[in-house]
XYZ file of N, CA and C in Angstrom:
627
model
N 104.810 97.795 65.299
C 103.384 97.897 65.630
C 103.148 97.481 67.075
N 102.081 98.000 67.650
C 101.716 97.602 68.999
C 101.267 96.149 68.998
N 101.568 95.450 70.069
C 101.174 94.054 70.152
C 99.660 93.927 70.217
N 99.095 93.039 69.414
C 97.670 92.740 69.500
C 97.442 91.809 70.687
N 96.181 91.662 71.126
C 95.908 90.717 72.221
C 96.404 89.313 71.902
N 96.170 88.868 70.654
C 96.566 87.518 70.264
C 98.085 87.352 70.254
N 98.796 88.372 69.779
C 100.263 88.308 69.756
C 100.834 88.282 71.170
N 100.250 89.106 72.036
C 100.718 89.149 73.424
C 100.453 87.829 74.125
N 99.258 87.283 73.905
C 98.909 85.999 74.511
C 99.847 84.900 74.027
N 100.117 84.875 72.730
C 101.008 83.855 72.174
C 102.417 83.972 72.754
N 102.890 85.190 72.888
C 104.228 85.436 73.428
C 104.346 84.951 74.869
N 103.292 85.164 75.655
C 103.321 84.834 77.081
C 102.737 83.459 77.395
N 102.301 82.733 76.360
C 101.593 81.476 76.597
C 102.386 80.456 77.420
N 103.684 80.267 77.190
C 104.417 79.299 78.027
C 104.341 79.628 79.514
N 104.491 80.912 79.851
C 104.394 81.282 81.263
C 102.962 81.142 81.771
N 101.995 81.561 80.973
C 100.594 81.471 81.396
C 100.160 80.017 81.563
N 100.695 79.131 80.723
C 100.401 77.703 80.881
C 101.060 77.143 82.137
N 102.128 77.795 82.572
C 102.817 77.403 83.805
C 102.014 77.829 85.036
N 101.464 79.032 85.004
C 100.784 79.559 86.191
C 99.308 79.163 86.250
N 98.719 78.828 85.105
C 97.290 78.482 85.074
C 96.931 77.362 86.055
N 97.605 76.205 85.998
C 97.263 75.136 86.948
C 97.560 75.493 88.395
N 98.457 76.457 88.618
C 98.708 76.914 89.986
C 97.466 77.584 90.553
N 96.853 78.437 89.757
C 95.610 79.072 90.206
C 94.505 78.032 90.362
N 94.457 77.094 89.447
C 93.443 76.040 89.505
C 93.538 75.290 90.832
N 94.756 74.923 91.222
C 94.967 74.190 92.471
C 94.784 75.090 93.683
N 95.305 76.320 93.605
C 95.256 77.232 94.753
C 93.832 77.630 95.109
N 93.001 77.873 94.102
C 91.607 78.243 94.372
C 90.886 77.105 95.071
N 91.085 75.889 94.565
C 90.435 74.728 95.172
C 90.906 74.515 96.607
N 92.212 74.589 96.822
C 92.765 74.388 98.166
C 92.284 75.468 99.136
N 92.299 76.713 98.689
C 91.868 77.809 99.557
C 90.402 77.659 99.943
N 89.584 77.231 98.998
C 88.155 77.054 99.275
C 87.936 75.970 100.315
N 88.609 74.832 100.120
C 88.414 73.695 101.027
C 89.069 73.947 102.382
N 90.347 74.310 102.371
C 91.106 74.410 103.619
C 90.693 75.593 104.489
N 90.303 76.691 103.865
C 89.975 77.893 104.633
C 88.489 78.016 104.970
N 87.635 77.285 104.234
C 86.205 77.504 104.434
C 85.395 76.211 104.590
N 85.262 75.436 103.528
C 84.323 74.307 103.577
C 84.718 73.254 104.599
N 86.021 72.994 104.766
C 86.444 71.988 105.745
C 86.191 72.448 107.177
N 86.012 73.753 107.357
C 85.753 74.307 108.685
C 84.270 74.569 108.923
N 83.464 74.171 107.953
C 82.024 74.302 108.117
C 81.444 75.648 107.730
N 82.259 76.518 107.113
C 81.746 77.826 106.696
C 80.999 77.696 105.368
N 79.787 78.187 105.321
C 79.016 78.147 104.085
C 79.322 79.349 103.197
N 79.561 80.497 103.811
C 79.876 81.708 103.051
C 81.392 81.883 102.940
N 81.823 82.321 101.766
C 83.251 82.512 101.515
C 83.579 83.997 101.546
N 84.449 84.379 102.465
C 84.880 85.769 102.567
C 85.842 86.084 101.423
N 85.456 87.042 100.581
C 86.223 87.323 99.374
C 87.652 87.742 99.622
N 87.878 88.640 100.583
C 89.233 89.137 100.849
C 90.138 88.036 101.386
N 89.630 87.284 102.352
C 90.398 86.180 102.928
C 90.702 85.136 101.856
N 89.701 84.817 101.055
C 89.861 83.811 100.003
C 90.923 84.251 98.995
N 90.850 85.506 98.554
C 91.810 86.013 97.567
C 93.235 85.971 98.098
N 93.405 86.379 99.355
C 94.735 86.365 99.959
C 95.272 84.943 100.061
N 94.401 84.005 100.435
C 94.809 82.601 100.552
C 95.205 82.020 99.200
N 94.530 82.463 98.147
C 94.868 82.001 96.796
C 96.238 82.531 96.387
N 96.436 83.821 96.560
C 97.677 84.452 96.089
C 98.909 83.926 96.816
N 98.813 83.699 98.120
C 99.992 83.214 98.844
C 100.366 81.817 98.371
N 99.376 81.008 98.025
C 99.660 79.661 97.516
C 100.338 79.727 96.152
N 99.839 80.603 95.287
C 100.445 80.734 93.963
C 101.864 81.295 94.075
N 102.072 82.244 94.963
C 103.417 82.811 95.153
C 104.414 81.736 95.555
N 104.007 80.854 96.430
C 104.906 79.773 96.850
C 105.207 78.827 95.691
N 104.190 78.526 94.899
C 104.385 77.626 93.762
C 105.301 78.245 92.706
N 105.221 79.562 92.538
C 106.054 80.236 91.541
C 107.539 80.204 91.892
N 107.858 79.921 93.145
C 109.270 79.834 93.545
C 109.974 78.658 92.884
N 109.211 77.660 92.468
C 109.783 76.505 91.764
C 109.789 76.803 90.263
N 110.861 77.393 89.790
C 110.936 77.829 88.400
C 111.496 76.723 87.504
N 110.792 76.391 86.433
C 111.355 75.436 85.473
C 112.504 76.085 84.708
N 113.412 75.281 84.230
C 114.619 75.815 83.588
C 114.319 76.583 82.302
N 113.209 76.261 81.637
C 112.917 76.891 80.347
C 112.186 78.223 80.482
N 111.821 78.615 81.714
C 111.104 79.869 81.916
C 111.927 80.822 82.777
N 112.033 82.051 82.324
C 112.743 83.083 83.074
C 111.738 84.153 83.495
N 111.531 84.286 84.782
C 110.644 85.332 85.286
C 111.068 85.709 86.699
N 110.658 86.893 87.095
C 110.949 87.390 88.438
C 109.640 87.727 89.134
N 109.560 87.414 90.404
C 108.385 87.762 91.193
C 108.733 88.902 92.139
N 107.766 89.747 92.384
C 107.953 90.903 93.252
C 107.088 90.741 94.493
N 107.687 90.664 95.685
C 106.884 90.540 96.905
C 106.114 91.827 97.184
N 104.815 91.695 97.431
C 103.955 92.844 97.699
C 103.215 92.645 99.013
N 102.691 93.732 99.548
C 101.888 93.645 100.761
C 100.604 92.857 100.509
N 100.062 92.284 101.570
C 98.798 91.537 101.503
C 98.852 90.390 100.496
N 100.025 89.780 100.394
C 100.214 88.629 99.499
C 99.941 88.981 98.039
N 100.225 90.224 97.666
C 100.035 90.620 96.273
C 100.907 89.791 95.344
N 100.491 89.688 94.091
C 101.163 88.810 93.138
C 101.563 89.614 91.905
N 102.870 89.806 91.731
C 103.401 90.582 90.609
C 104.563 89.824 89.979
N 104.557 89.762 88.651
C 105.566 89.005 87.914
C 106.139 89.867 86.789
N 107.448 89.764 86.592
C 108.114 90.371 85.436
C 108.542 89.242 84.500
N 108.093 89.348 83.237
C 108.405 88.278 82.286
C 108.403 88.841 80.867
N 109.503 88.646 80.163
C 109.648 89.070 78.767
C 109.276 90.537 78.559
N 109.726 91.387 79.476
C 109.492 92.817 79.334
C 108.127 93.289 79.775
N 107.320 92.393 80.320
C 105.983 92.756 80.783
C 105.910 92.691 82.307
N 105.215 93.656 82.869
C 104.927 93.696 84.299
C 103.480 93.222 84.471
N 103.305 92.035 85.039
C 101.975 91.431 85.143
C 101.562 91.351 86.609
N 100.420 91.950 86.919
C 99.853 91.830 88.260
C 98.578 90.997 88.179
N 98.409 90.128 89.165
C 97.261 89.224 89.165
C 96.252 89.648 90.223
N 95.003 89.808 89.774
C 93.917 90.204 90.660
C 92.724 89.271 90.481
N 91.957 89.102 91.544
C 90.695 88.377 91.442
C 89.707 89.228 90.654
N 89.051 88.626 89.675
C 88.152 89.361 88.806
C 86.856 89.781 89.477
N 86.306 90.876 88.992
C 84.974 91.346 89.382
C 84.122 91.300 88.120
N 83.311 90.260 88.012
C 82.540 90.037 86.783
C 83.450 90.004 85.554
N 84.591 89.352 85.709
C 85.516 89.196 84.597
C 86.408 90.394 84.317
N 86.352 91.416 85.165
C 87.168 92.620 84.977
C 88.097 92.813 86.180
N 89.150 93.626 86.036
C 90.009 93.902 87.194
C 89.244 94.684 88.255
N 89.629 94.564 89.508
C 88.943 95.299 90.575
C 89.246 96.796 90.513
N 88.396 97.584 91.147
C 88.612 99.031 91.231
C 89.903 99.316 91.999
N 90.551 100.435 91.728
C 91.815 100.740 92.407
C 91.649 101.125 93.864
N 90.455 101.618 94.234
C 90.262 102.074 95.602
C 91.172 103.255 95.912
N 91.704 103.286 97.121
C 92.576 104.388 97.545
C 94.041 104.163 97.177
N 94.346 102.997 96.605
C 95.737 102.648 96.315
C 96.300 103.486 95.169
N 97.272 104.330 95.478
C 97.911 105.149 94.447
C 98.741 104.289 93.493
N 99.335 103.234 94.010
C 100.130 102.347 93.154
C 99.251 101.634 92.136
N 98.062 101.189 92.574
C 97.176 100.509 91.634
C 96.618 101.500 90.615
N 96.326 102.713 91.049
C 95.861 103.737 90.108
C 96.907 103.969 89.023
N 98.165 104.098 89.433
C 99.245 104.338 88.474
C 99.416 103.150 87.534
N 99.251 101.948 88.072
C 99.420 100.748 87.249
C 98.340 100.664 86.175
N 97.124 101.050 86.521
C 96.014 100.969 85.573
C 96.100 102.020 84.467
N 96.878 103.076 84.650
C 96.936 104.157 83.667
C 98.018 103.862 82.630
N 97.564 103.569 81.404
C 98.492 103.168 80.344
C 97.928 103.553 78.975
N 97.940 104.827 78.649
C 97.497 105.229 77.312
C 98.494 104.736 76.276
N 97.995 104.267 75.163
C 98.870 103.755 74.107
C 99.009 104.812 73.016
N 100.182 105.411 72.917
C 100.420 106.441 71.923
C 101.197 105.853 70.749
N 100.611 105.893 69.569
C 101.320 105.471 68.371
C 101.309 103.972 68.147
N 101.619 103.590 66.917
C 101.585 102.185 66.529
C 102.749 101.384 67.098
N 103.792 102.050 67.564
C 104.986 101.340 68.012
C 105.049 101.182 69.530
N 103.985 101.581 70.202
C 103.965 101.452 71.660
C 103.604 100.025 72.046
N 104.401 99.428 72.910
C 104.115 98.069 73.374
C 103.614 98.126 74.813
N 102.482 97.500 75.055
C 101.904 97.497 76.400
C 102.827 96.746 77.354
N 103.376 97.469 78.315
C 104.258 96.828 79.290
C 103.462 96.247 80.446
N 102.448 96.994 80.899
C 101.687 96.587 82.083
C 100.467 95.761 81.683
N 100.342 94.588 82.276
C 99.228 93.684 81.990
C 98.618 93.194 83.296
N 97.363 92.789 83.212
C 96.658 92.271 84.375
C 96.221 90.835 84.105
N 96.590 89.940 85.007
C 96.066 88.580 84.975
C 94.841 88.529 85.882
N 93.706 88.169 85.320
C 92.451 88.151 86.074
C 92.071 86.700 86.343
N 92.110 86.289 87.609
C 91.643 84.939 87.929
C 90.195 85.045 88.401
N 89.336 84.296 87.735
C 87.898 84.390 87.971
C 87.432 83.263 88.882
N 86.673 83.632 89.903
C 86.208 82.679 90.910
C 84.709 82.860 91.124
N 83.966 81.760 91.114
C 82.523 81.808 91.354
C 82.240 82.057 92.832
N 80.990 82.383 93.129
C 80.607 82.681 94.499
C 80.811 81.532 95.459
N 80.782 80.296 94.930
C 80.978 79.125 95.789
C 82.445 78.727 95.907
N 83.352 79.567 95.368
C 84.780 79.285 95.481
C 85.336 78.390 94.403
N 84.620 78.249 93.289
C 85.075 77.422 92.175
C 85.871 78.267 91.185
N 87.004 77.739 90.730
C 87.829 78.439 89.745
C 87.126 78.453 88.395
N 87.046 79.645 87.775
C 86.318 79.809 86.520
C 87.218 80.178 85.342
N 88.516 80.205 85.562
C 89.410 80.489 84.449
C 90.247 81.739 84.648
N 91.115 81.983 83.665
C 92.087 83.076 83.729
C 91.968 83.926 82.465
N 92.014 85.243 82.637
C 92.013 86.176 81.510
C 93.265 87.044 81.577
N 93.677 87.543 80.420
C 94.792 88.485 80.343
C 94.249 89.797 79.807
N 94.528 90.903 80.498
C 93.972 92.200 80.107
C 95.056 93.265 80.058
N 94.813 94.266 79.223
C 95.713 95.407 79.090
C 94.999 96.644 79.625
N 95.411 97.159 80.789
C 94.720 98.311 81.377
C 94.959 99.590 80.577
N 93.960 100.464 80.621
C 94.034 101.728 79.884
C 94.011 102.933 80.815
N 93.015 102.974 81.715
C 92.887 104.136 82.588
C 91.899 103.820 83.707
N 91.901 104.660 84.725
C 90.932 104.516 85.802
C 89.714 105.385 85.497
N 88.573 104.995 86.036
C 87.357 105.787 85.890
C 87.070 106.563 87.170
N 87.287 105.920 88.298
C 87.161 106.538 89.618
C 87.785 105.574 90.617
N 87.874 105.985 91.863
C 88.485 105.117 92.866
C 87.732 103.803 93.017
N 86.427 103.853 92.856
C 85.632 102.646 93.074
C 84.915 102.181 91.809
N 85.427 102.636 90.669
C 84.896 102.188 89.390
C 85.837 101.193 88.733
N 85.277 100.277 87.956
C 86.090 99.296 87.233
C 86.961 100.027 86.207
N 88.249 99.722 86.125
C 89.136 100.436 85.197
C 88.806 100.154 83.733
N 89.173 101.100 82.887
C 89.038 100.902 81.446
C 90.146 99.965 80.964
N 89.840 99.208 79.909
C 90.816 98.285 79.331
C 90.985 98.563 77.844
N 92.208 98.374 77.358
C 92.419 98.372 75.913
C 91.857 97.086 75.329
N 92.081 95.981 76.048
C 91.557 94.694 75.601
C 91.621 93.679 76.727
N 90.885 92.609 76.548
C 90.915 91.470 77.475
C 90.704 90.208 76.658
N 91.460 89.163 76.978
C 91.383 87.927 76.199
C 91.480 86.724 77.137
N 90.652 85.684 76.914
C 90.730 84.497 77.771
C 92.044 83.747 77.556
N 92.584 83.231 78.635
C 93.777 82.382 78.559
C 93.311 80.935 78.440
N 93.689 80.226 77.383
C 93.228 78.843 77.236
C 93.827 77.920 78.288
N 93.047 76.926 78.670
C 93.552 75.919 79.609
C 94.689 75.149 78.938
N 95.787 74.895 79.635
C 96.919 74.181 79.027
C 96.531 72.845 78.407
N 95.559 72.167 78.983
C 95.150 70.863 78.450
C 94.577 70.992 77.048
N 93.873 72.089 76.769
C 93.308 72.277 75.432
C 94.408 72.534 74.415
N 95.481 73.185 74.827
C 96.605 73.423 73.926
C 97.323 72.129 73.609
N 97.479 71.255 74.603
C 98.129 69.964 74.390
C 97.310 69.109 73.444
N 95.985 69.175 73.576
C 95.110 68.415 72.685
C 95.256 68.902 71.258
N 95.303 70.238 71.100
C 95.450 70.804 69.767
C 96.801 70.448 69.166
N 97.862 70.502 69.980
C 99.192 70.142 69.487
C 99.237 68.687 69.050
N 98.623 67.813 69.843
C 98.635 66.389 69.518
C 97.935 66.127 68.193
N 96.877 66.890 67.924
C 96.117 66.715 66.686
C 96.988 66.961 65.467
N 97.891 67.951 65.568
C 98.709 68.322 64.420
C 100.094 67.683 64.442
N 100.305 66.762 65.388
C 101.578 66.065 65.455
C 101.437 64.595 65.053
N 100.341 64.274 64.354
C 100.143 62.910 63.893
C 101.152 62.590 62.790
N 101.594 61.329 62.749
C 102.482 60.893 61.680
C 101.676 60.750 60.392
N 102.346 60.741 59.214
C 101.623 60.581 57.953
C 100.766 59.323 57.922
N 101.280 58.198 58.442
C 100.496 56.963 58.448
C 99.248 57.104 59.307
N 99.400 57.770 60.466
C 98.251 57.962 61.351
C 97.206 58.850 60.694
N 97.663 59.889 59.994
C 96.729 60.778 59.322
C 96.002 60.060 58.194
N 96.732 59.188 57.475
C 96.102 58.415 56.407
C 95.012 57.515 56.961
N 95.291 56.854 58.087
C 94.306 55.971 58.700
C 93.094 56.759 59.192
N 93.334 57.959 59.724
C 92.224 58.801 60.176
C 91.329 59.169 58.999
N 91.956 59.534 57.861
C 91.169 59.903 56.680
C 90.375 58.706 56.160
N 90.990 57.514 56.201
C 90.278 56.318 55.752
C 89.071 56.037 56.642
N 89.268 56.204 57.955
C 88.160 55.976 58.888
C 87.042 56.978 58.648
N 87.410 58.247 58.384
C 86.397 59.257 58.101
C 85.648 58.923 56.821
N 86.373 58.417 55.802
C 85.733 58.055 54.548
C 84.776 56.889 54.746
N 85.178 55.892 55.588
C 84.287 54.762 55.866
C 83.022 55.241 56.560
N 83.183 56.199 57.464
C 82.012 56.744 58.150
C 81.067 57.417 57.166
N 81.636 58.158 56.191
C 80.807 58.822 55.194
C 80.096 57.797 54.315
N 80.814 56.709 53.936
C 80.192 55.660 53.125
C 79.056 54.992 53.879
N 79.285 54.710 55.160
C 78.240 54.086 55.976
C 77.026 54.986 56.082
N 77.256 56.300 56.164
C 76.145 57.238 56.258
C 75.340 57.243 54.971
N 76.027 57.171 53.804
C 75.322 57.128 52.524
C 74.465 55.879 52.427
N 75.002 54.735 52.864
C 74.252 53.480 52.816
C 73.029 53.561 53.710
N 73.219 54.150 54.899
C 72.113 54.262 55.848
C 70.990 55.106 55.275
N 71.341 56.195 54.574
C 70.319 57.063 53.998
C 69.565 56.359 52.881
N 70.291 55.573 52.054
C 69.690 54.894 50.916
C 68.898 53.681 51.359
N 69.421 52.991 52.358
C 68.756 51.799 52.868
C 69.219 50.533 52.191
N 69.867 50.635 51.006
C 70.295 49.439 50.279
C 71.773 49.456 49.952
N 72.319 50.645 49.866
C 73.718 50.746 49.464
C 73.869 50.826 47.971
N 72.771 50.858 47.209
C 72.822 50.981 45.758
C 72.168 52.284 45.347
N 72.516 52.755 44.164
C 71.927 53.999 43.674
C 70.477 53.769 43.307
N 69.650 54.729 43.668
C 68.241 54.647 43.292
C 68.073 55.160 41.876
N 67.270 54.456 41.084
C 67.006 54.848 39.688
C 65.727 55.673 39.618
């Protein structure tokens, strides 16, 4: 069967958790170092995007031993990664969607990915890093491109799904890694809270007749 958005996200989650904080740091650094520290109130989108991507590219050179991926050098500090059979290109989002292809024939070709049959696996994916007008990082999405609409139109997508912040995943993992004794104590505390709530509602702690 074709990979669902959730299956694809789960498969790529270790790598996405690796690159997520890179974008978080790179967006902040690019905003401060290229604009606000120099007294610029307006942020130039093209300059900002290029400054973000070059920072992330440098950070990706430090590969942890548990992750296997390859980066592809592109013009204008483009960011392309090969990982687990997927070709992932990262673009700054336009209202949460990938940017239009413009005149780029390579980007047009990348966006065209019709899915034929249940056994087709989406090879080409888009990582969308979202940035507010003031240069604040707004998160990362993973999308599966389908086709182009026009040179200056937003491309069609098969799907798009938010990438969770790594910290939220660690919190969730910690919740389910409690020891039996810790879980027992948590349940006892919850029960005490429920008992206290019953007493508070009654006012006496005894059953009303």
